[in-house]
CSV table of C-alpha atoms and ligand atoms in Angstrom, one decimal:
chain,number,residue,atom,x,y,z
G,1,MET,CA,-32.3,-42.2,1.0
G,2,PRO,CA,-30.2,-40.2,3.4
G,3,ALA,CA,-29.5,-36.5,2.9
G,4,ILE,CA,-26.1,-35.7,1.3
G,5,SER,CA,-24.2,-32.6,2.1
G,6,ALA,CA,-21.1,-31.0,0.7
G,7,SER,CA,-19.3,-27.8,1.4
G,8,ALA,CA,-16.7,-25.6,-0.2
G,9,PRO,CA,-14.4,-22.9,1.2
G,10,GLY,CA,-14.0,-19.2,0.2
G,11,LYS,CA,-10.7,-18.0,-1.3
G,12,ILE,CA,-8.4,-15.1,-1.5
G,13,ILE,CA,-6.1,-14.1,-4.3
G,14,LEU,CA,-2.7,-13.4,-2.7
G,15,VAL,CA,-1.3,-11.8,-5.9
G,16,GLY,CA,-2.1,-11.6,-9.6
G,17,GLU,CA,-5.8,-10.9,-10.0
G,18,HIS,CA,-7.0,-9.4,-13.3
G,19,ALA,CA,-3.6,-10.0,-15.0
G,20,VAL,CA,-4.4,-13.7,-14.6
G,21,VAL,CA,-7.3,-13.2,-17.0
G,22,TYR,CA,-4.6,-12.2,-19.6
G,23,GLY,CA,-2.5,-15.3,-19.2
G,24,ARG,CA,-0.2,-14.1,-16.4
G,25,PRO,CA,0.2,-16.3,-13.2
G,26,ALA,CA,-1.5,-15.7,-9.9
G,27,ILE,CA,-1.5,-17.2,-6.4
G,28,ALA,CA,-4.7,-18.1,-4.7
G,29,ILE,CA,-5.4,-19.6,-1.2
G,30,PRO,CA,-8.5,-21.2,0.2
G,31,VAL,CA,-10.1,-19.7,3.3
G,32,GLU,CA,-11.7,-22.4,5.3
G,33,GLN,CA,-13.3,-20.2,7.9
G,34,VAL,CA,-15.9,-19.1,5.5
G,35,ARG,CA,-17.9,-21.8,3.6
G,36,ALA,CA,-20.8,-22.6,1.3
G,37,LYS,CA,-22.8,-25.6,2.0
G,38,ALA,CA,-25.4,-27.6,0.0
G,39,ILE,CA,-27.7,-30.3,1.4
G,40,VAL,CA,-29.7,-32.6,-0.9
G,41,SER,CA,-32.5,-34.7,0.5
G,42,ALA,CA,-35.2,-36.9,-1.1
G,43,ASN,CA,-38.7,-35.4,-1.2
G,44,PRO,CA,-40.9,-38.5,-1.7
G,45,LYS,CA,-44.2,-36.6,-1.2
G,46,GLN,CA,-43.5,-34.6,-4.4
G,47,ALA,CA,-43.9,-35.9,-8.0
G,48,PRO,CA,-40.7,-37.1,-9.7
G,49,GLY,CA,-39.0,-34.2,-11.5
G,50,THR,CA,-39.8,-31.7,-8.7
G,51,VAL,CA,-36.7,-30.0,-7.5
G,52,PHE,CA,-37.3,-27.7,-4.6
G,53,ILE,CA,-34.6,-25.1,-3.9
G,54,GLN,CA,-34.1,-23.2,-0.6
G,55,ALA,CA,-31.4,-20.5,-0.3
G,56,PRO,CA,-32.4,-18.4,2.7
G,57,ASN,CA,-29.3,-16.2,2.6
G,58,ILE,CA,-30.5,-14.8,-0.7
G,59,GLY,CA,-34.3,-15.1,-0.2
G,60,ILE,CA,-34.9,-17.9,-2.6
G,61,GLU,CA,-37.5,-20.6,-1.9
G,62,THR,CA,-38.9,-22.0,-5.1
G,63,THR,CA,-38.8,-24.9,-7.6
G,64,LEU,CA,-36.1,-25.3,-10.2
G,65,ALA,CA,-38.8,-25.0,-12.9
G,66,GLU,CA,-39.8,-21.5,-11.6
G,67,LEU,CA,-36.2,-20.2,-11.4
G,68,PRO,CA,-34.9,-18.3,-14.5
G,69,VAL,CA,-32.7,-20.7,-16.5
G,70,GLU,CA,-29.8,-18.3,-16.2
G,71,ASP,CA,-30.0,-18.1,-12.4
G,72,PRO,CA,-26.7,-19.3,-11.0
G,73,LEU,CA,-28.3,-21.9,-8.8
G,74,ALA,CA,-30.4,-23.3,-11.7
G,75,VAL,CA,-27.3,-23.4,-13.9
G,76,ALA,CA,-25.4,-25.4,-11.3
G,77,VAL,CA,-28.2,-27.9,-10.8
G,78,ASN,CA,-28.9,-28.3,-14.5
G,79,SER,CA,-25.2,-28.8,-15.2
G,80,VAL,CA,-25.2,-31.9,-13.0
G,81,PHE,CA,-28.4,-33.3,-14.6
G,82,GLN,CA,-27.0,-32.7,-18.1
G,83,THR,CA,-23.7,-34.3,-17.3
G,84,LEU,CA,-25.5,-37.4,-16.0
G,85,ASN,CA,-28.1,-37.3,-18.8
G,86,ILE,CA,-30.9,-37.1,-16.3
G,87,SER,CA,-34.1,-35.5,-17.8
G,88,ARG,CA,-36.4,-36.4,-15.0
G,89,PRO,CA,-34.6,-36.3,-11.6
G,90,PRO,CA,-36.1,-37.9,-8.5
G,91,ALA,CA,-38.1,-35.4,-6.4
G,92,LEU,CA,-35.6,-33.6,-4.1
G,93,THR,CA,-34.9,-30.6,-2.0
G,94,LEU,CA,-31.7,-28.7,-2.3
G,95,ARG,CA,-30.8,-26.3,0.6
G,96,VAL,CA,-28.0,-23.9,0.0
G,97,SER,CA,-26.3,-21.7,2.6
G,98,ALA,CA,-23.1,-19.7,2.9
G,99,THR,CA,-21.1,-17.7,5.4
G,100,ILE,CA,-19.0,-16.2,2.5
G,101,PRO,CA,-19.9,-12.6,1.9
G,102,ILE,CA,-21.5,-12.2,-1.5
G,103,ALA,CA,-19.7,-10.1,-4.2
G,104,ALA,CA,-16.8,-9.5,-1.9
G,105,GLY,CA,-13.9,-11.1,-3.8
G,106,LEU,CA,-14.0,-14.2,-1.7
G,107,GLY,CA,-15.4,-16.6,-4.3
G,108,SER,CA,-18.9,-17.0,-2.9
G,109,GLY,CA,-20.6,-17.8,-6.2
G,110,THR,CA,-18.0,-20.3,-7.2
G,111,ALA,CA,-18.1,-22.0,-3.8
G,112,ILE,CA,-21.9,-22.3,-3.9
G,113,SER,CA,-21.7,-23.8,-7.4
G,114,ILE,CA,-19.1,-26.3,-6.3
G,115,ALA,CA,-21.0,-27.3,-3.1
G,116,ILE,CA,-24.1,-27.9,-5.2
G,117,ILE,CA,-22.3,-29.9,-7.9
G,118,ARG,CA,-20.6,-32.1,-5.2
G,119,ALA,CA,-23.7,-32.7,-3.1
G,120,LEU,CA,-26.1,-33.3,-6.1
G,121,SER,CA,-23.8,-35.7,-8.0
G,122,ALA,CA,-23.2,-37.7,-4.8
G,123,PHE,CA,-26.9,-37.8,-4.0
G,124,LEU,CA,-27.5,-39.2,-7.5
G,125,GLY,CA,-25.0,-41.9,-6.8
G,126,LYS,CA,-22.3,-40.6,-9.2
G,127,PRO,CA,-19.9,-38.3,-7.1
G,128,PHE,CA,-17.9,-36.3,-9.6
G,129,SER,CA,-14.1,-36.2,-9.6
G,130,ASP,CA,-12.4,-33.0,-8.6
G,131,GLU,CA,-11.4,-32.5,-12.2
G,132,ARG,CA,-15.0,-32.7,-13.4
G,133,VAL,CA,-16.2,-30.5,-10.5
G,134,SER,CA,-13.7,-27.8,-11.4
G,135,THR,CA,-14.5,-28.0,-15.1
G,136,LEU,CA,-18.2,-27.6,-14.6
G,137,ALA,CA,-17.7,-24.7,-12.2
G,138,TYR,CA,-15.5,-23.0,-14.8
G,139,GLU,CA,-18.2,-23.4,-17.4
G,140,ILE,CA,-20.7,-21.8,-15.0
G,141,GLU,CA,-18.3,-18.9,-14.3
G,142,LYS,CA,-18.1,-18.3,-18.0
G,143,ILE,CA,-21.8,-17.8,-18.2
G,144,HIS,CA,-21.8,-15.3,-15.4
G,145,HIS,CA,-18.4,-13.6,-15.7
G,146,GLY,CA,-17.7,-13.7,-19.5
G,147,THR,CA,-13.9,-14.3,-19.3
G,148,PRO,CA,-12.9,-15.9,-16.1
G,149,SER,CA,-9.4,-17.1,-15.7
G,150,GLY,CA,-10.5,-20.3,-13.9
G,151,ILE,CA,-8.4,-19.6,-10.8
G,152,ASP,CA,-11.5,-19.4,-8.4
G,153,ASN,CA,-12.9,-22.8,-9.4
G,154,THR,CA,-9.5,-24.4,-9.2
G,155,VAL,CA,-8.5,-23.2,-5.8
G,156,ILE,CA,-11.9,-23.8,-4.3
G,157,THR,CA,-12.2,-27.3,-5.8
G,158,TYR,CA,-8.7,-28.4,-4.7
G,159,ARG,CA,-8.6,-26.5,-1.4
G,160,GLN,CA,-4.9,-25.8,-1.3
G,161,PRO,CA,-2.6,-22.8,-2.0
G,162,ILE,CA,-2.0,-22.8,-5.8
G,163,TYR,CA,0.1,-21.0,-8.4
G,164,PHE,CA,-2.1,-20.8,-11.4
G,165,GLN,CA,-1.6,-19.8,-15.0
G,166,ARG,CA,-3.9,-20.2,-18.0
G,167,ILE,CA,-1.6,-20.8,-20.9
G,168,SER,CA,-4.5,-21.1,-23.4
G,169,GLU,CA,-8.3,-21.9,-23.4
G,170,ASP,CA,-7.7,-25.6,-22.7
G,171,HIS,CA,-4.3,-25.6,-21.1
G,172,ILE,CA,-3.7,-24.4,-17.5
G,173,GLU,CA,-0.7,-24.8,-15.3
G,174,ILE,CA,-1.4,-25.4,-11.7
G,175,LYS,CA,1.3,-25.9,-9.0
G,176,LYS,CA,0.6,-26.8,-5.5
G,177,ILE,CA,2.6,-24.4,-3.3
G,178,SER,CA,4.6,-25.7,-0.4
G,179,LEU,CA,4.8,-23.4,2.6
G,180,PRO,CA,7.9,-23.9,4.8
G,181,GLN,CA,6.6,-21.1,7.0
G,182,ALA,CA,2.9,-20.6,8.0
G,183,PHE,CA,1.8,-16.9,7.7
G,184,THR,CA,-1.1,-14.8,9.0
G,185,ILE,CA,-3.5,-12.9,6.7
G,186,ILE,CA,-6.1,-10.5,7.9
G,187,ILE,CA,-9.1,-10.3,5.5
G,188,ALA,CA,-11.1,-7.1,6.0
G,189,ASP,CA,-14.3,-6.1,4.3
G,190,THR,CA,-15.2,-2.7,3.0
G,191,GLY,CA,-18.8,-3.7,3.2
G,192,ILE,CA,-19.3,-2.6,-0.4
G,193,PRO,CA,-20.5,-5.3,-2.7
G,194,SER,CA,-18.8,-5.3,-6.1
G,195,PRO,CA,-19.6,-7.9,-8.8
G,196,THR,CA,-16.4,-9.3,-10.4
G,197,SER,CA,-18.1,-9.2,-13.8
G,198,SER,CA,-18.2,-5.4,-13.8
G,199,THR,CA,-14.5,-4.8,-12.9
G,200,VAL,CA,-13.3,-7.6,-15.3
G,201,GLY,CA,-15.5,-6.0,-18.0
G,202,ASP,CA,-14.1,-2.5,-17.3
G,203,VAL,CA,-10.5,-3.7,-17.5
G,204,ARG,CA,-11.3,-5.4,-20.8
G,205,GLN,CA,-12.7,-2.2,-22.2
G,206,ALA,CA,-9.7,-0.2,-21.1
G,207,TRP,CA,-7.3,-2.9,-22.5
G,208,LEU,CA,-9.1,-2.8,-25.9
G,209,VAL,CA,-8.5,0.9,-26.1
G,210,GLN,CA,-4.9,0.9,-24.9
G,211,PRO,CA,-3.6,-2.6,-25.2
G,212,GLU,CA,0.1,-1.8,-24.8
G,213,HIS,CA,-0.3,0.2,-21.6
G,214,TYR,CA,-2.4,-2.5,-20.0
G,215,GLU,CA,-0.2,-5.4,-21.2
G,216,SER,CA,2.8,-3.7,-19.5
G,217,ILE,CA,0.9,-3.5,-16.2
G,218,PHE,CA,-0.1,-7.2,-16.5
G,219,ASP,CA,3.6,-8.0,-17.2
G,220,LYS,CA,4.6,-6.1,-14.0
G,221,ILE,CA,2.0,-8.0,-12.0
G,222,GLY,CA,3.2,-11.3,-13.5
G,223,THR,CA,6.8,-10.5,-12.4
G,224,ILE,CA,5.5,-9.8,-8.9
G,225,VAL,CA,3.7,-13.2,-8.8
G,226,LYS,CA,6.8,-15.1,-9.8
G,227,GLU,CA,8.9,-13.2,-7.1
G,228,ALA,CA,6.1,-13.9,-4.5
G,229,LEU,CA,6.3,-17.6,-5.3
G,230,CYS,CA,10.0,-17.6,-4.5
G,231,GLU,CA,9.6,-15.6,-1.3
G,232,ILE,CA,6.8,-18.0,-0.1
G,233,GLN,CA,8.8,-21.1,-0.9
G,234,SER,CA,11.9,-19.7,0.9
G,235,GLY,CA,9.8,-18.6,3.9
G,236,GLN,CA,10.6,-14.9,3.3
G,237,VAL,CA,7.1,-13.6,4.4
G,238,GLU,CA,8.2,-10.0,5.1
G,239,LYS,CA,9.5,-9.7,1.5
G,240,LEU,CA,6.2,-11.1,0.3
G,241,GLY,CA,4.4,-8.3,2.1
G,242,LYS,CA,6.3,-5.7,0.0
G,243,LEU,CA,5.3,-7.5,-3.2
G,244,MET,CA,1.7,-7.4,-2.1
G,245,THR,CA,1.7,-3.7,-1.6
G,246,ALA,CA,3.4,-3.2,-5.0
G,247,ASN,CA,0.7,-5.4,-6.5
G,248,HIS,CA,-2.0,-3.1,-4.9
G,249,GLN,CA,-0.4,-0.1,-6.6
G,250,LEU,CA,-0.6,-1.8,-10.0
G,251,LEU,CA,-4.3,-2.6,-9.3
G,252,VAL,CA,-4.8,1.1,-8.6
G,253,ASP,CA,-3.2,1.8,-12.0
G,254,LEU,CA,-5.6,-0.7,-13.6
G,255,GLY,CA,-8.5,1.3,-12.1
G,256,VAL,CA,-10.0,-1.4,-9.9
G,257,SER,CA,-9.3,0.0,-6.5
G,258,SER,CA,-11.5,2.5,-4.6
G,259,PRO,CA,-11.0,5.1,-1.9
G,260,GLU,CA,-12.4,2.6,0.7
G,261,LEU,CA,-10.0,-0.2,-0.4
G,262,ASP,CA,-7.1,2.3,-0.4
G,263,ARG,CA,-8.0,3.5,3.1
G,264,LEU,CA,-8.0,-0.1,4.5
G,265,VAL,CA,-4.7,-0.9,2.8
G,266,ARG,CA,-3.1,2.3,4.3
G,267,ALA,CA,-4.6,1.6,7.7
G,268,SER,CA,-3.2,-1.9,7.8
G,269,LEU,CA,0.3,-0.7,6.8
G,270,GLU,CA,0.2,2.1,9.4
G,271,ALA,CA,-0.7,-0.5,12.0
G,272,GLY,CA,2.4,-2.5,11.1
G,273,ALA,CA,1.3,-5.0,8.4
G,274,TRP,CA,4.2,-6.2,6.2
G,275,GLY,CA,2.0,-5.6,3.1
G,276,ALA,CA,-1.5,-5.2,2.0
G,277,LYS,CA,-3.7,-5.1,-1.1
G,278,LEU,CA,-7.2,-5.5,-2.4
G,279,SER,CA,-8.1,-9.1,-3.2
G,280,GLY,CA,-10.3,-10.3,-6.1
G,281,GLY,CA,-12.2,-8.1,-8.5
G,282,GLY,CA,-11.9,-4.9,-6.5
G,283,ARG,CA,-13.8,-1.6,-6.3
G,284,GLY,CA,-15.4,-3.0,-3.1
G,285,GLY,CA,-15.1,-6.3,-1.3
G,286,ASN,CA,-12.0,-7.2,0.8
G,287,ILE,CA,-8.4,-6.3,1.3
G,288,ILE,CA,-5.9,-8.7,2.6
G,289,ALA,CA,-3.0,-7.8,5.0
G,290,LEU,CA,0.0,-9.9,5.8
G,291,ALA,CA,1.3,-9.6,9.3
G,292,SER,CA,3.0,-11.5,12.2
G,293,GLU,CA,0.6,-13.5,14.3
G,294,GLU,CA,1.3,-11.2,17.3
G,295,GLN,CA,0.3,-8.1,15.4
G,296,ALA,CA,-2.9,-9.5,13.9
G,297,SER,CA,-5.3,-8.2,16.5
G,298,TRP,CA,-3.7,-4.7,16.6
G,299,ILE,CA,-4.0,-4.5,12.8
G,300,THR,CA,-7.6,-5.7,13.0
G,301,GLN,CA,-8.4,-2.9,15.4
G,302,GLY,CA,-6.8,-0.4,13.0
G,303,LEU,CA,-8.8,-1.7,10.1
G,304,LYS,CA,-12.1,-1.5,12.1
G,305,SER,CA,-11.3,2.1,13.0
G,306,ALA,CA,-10.7,2.8,9.3
G,307,GLY,CA,-14.2,1.5,8.4
G,308,ALA,CA,-13.8,-2.3,7.9
G,309,THR,CA,-17.2,-3.8,8.5
G,310,HIS,CA,-15.8,-7.2,9.2
G,311,ALA,CA,-12.4,-8.8,9.6
G,312,ILE,CA,-11.1,-12.4,9.8
G,313,THR,CA,-7.7,-13.6,10.6
G,314,THR,CA,-6.5,-16.8,8.9
G,315,LEU,CA,-3.4,-18.8,9.3
G,316,ILE,CA,-2.1,-20.0,5.9
G,317,SER,CA,-0.2,-23.2,6.4
G,318,GLU,CA,1.0,-26.3,4.5
G,319,SER,CA,-1.7,-28.1,2.5
G,320,LEU,CA,-5.1,-28.4,3.9
G,321,HIS,CA,-6.0,-31.2,1.5
G,322,THR,CA,-3.6,-33.1,-0.8
G,323,ASN,CA,-5.0,-34.4,-4.0
G,324,LEU,CA,-4.0,-31.9,-6.6
W,401,LIG,O1,-14.1,-13.6,-8.0
W,401,LIG,P1,-13.1,-12.5,-7.5
W,401,LIG,O2,-13.7,-11.2,-7.3
W,401,LIG,O3,-12.3,-13.1,-6.4
W,401,LIG,O4,-12.1,-12.3,-8.7
W,401,LIG,C1,-11.4,-13.3,-9.3
W,401,LIG,C2,-10.1,-12.8,-9.9
W,401,LIG,C3,-10.2,-12.0,-11.2
W,401,LIG,O5,-8.8,-12.1,-11.7
W,401,LIG,C4,-10.5,-10.6,-11.0
W,401,LIG,C5,-11.1,-12.7,-12.2
W,401,LIG,C6,-10.7,-14.0,-12.7
W,401,LIG,O6,-11.5,-14.7,-13.4
W,401,LIG,O7,-9.5,-14.4,-12.6
């Protein structure tokens, strides 16, 4: 049986993170320059039921039976077996790799889950639909993040810019965004890992203590997201930049920024970006800056001088994939 591989992109949240967990909308965009990849191959020399897992990026080389059941890789693999009612899989090797930085707000964990689900279900002769892939990845996120909005699994599964809102536990609204004008985003890493579960958990604690205060911040973020959608759809990217910077300030108010993130946001604005903000869970990870294509390399230099450990420039354009 030939080896089967699948990959999944990283993602950024353009506007709306954290408030999206509380039912407000957010806009997310796939980032195809960074990817997670899973390869599944038959392992006929091993006894049936032996699943060998190699993930060199995170130093894992073991069997499924030896991994803790709550390990994210084990959860992804077992979710496929359970969905297909497979109690004794054929002997196989799963190799996982990723160029997406871990715990950096770029969706690495979700992309890895999605690549595994796609490759394994295809290897077993039952490739899952996008809808099933996204649903399984959301269930996995719940185990690890507690209260995810579902935006990460949605944008990474469908691989196109989306406007996302969770109306209720089982009702989400997803709109594919058309982009009349391509725009350039610089993604710059503080180099500080920050698990999303801890910032999401901290925001929840704060919201439980002062619900009205936090609800009013979420409302302001929701308004920014709606305005951002209008600016994107009418090609007004400079106005979109101002909204991103305003969103960053509200994330500061939520307590999820950090001196390093603030420094990178300031550096990109000083170098001429139209707007900038942290992206994802915050406290560490990445900022995103919106700029003209001509200014991207100048802004990248400014970001590196201000301490960014890594920066990538990505051109956001009309649909990369069209089956939403
Ligand atoms: O996974 P991250 O760090 O990109 O964060 C996802 C966005 C949050 O709104 C912070 C969490 C969520 O589930 O929506």
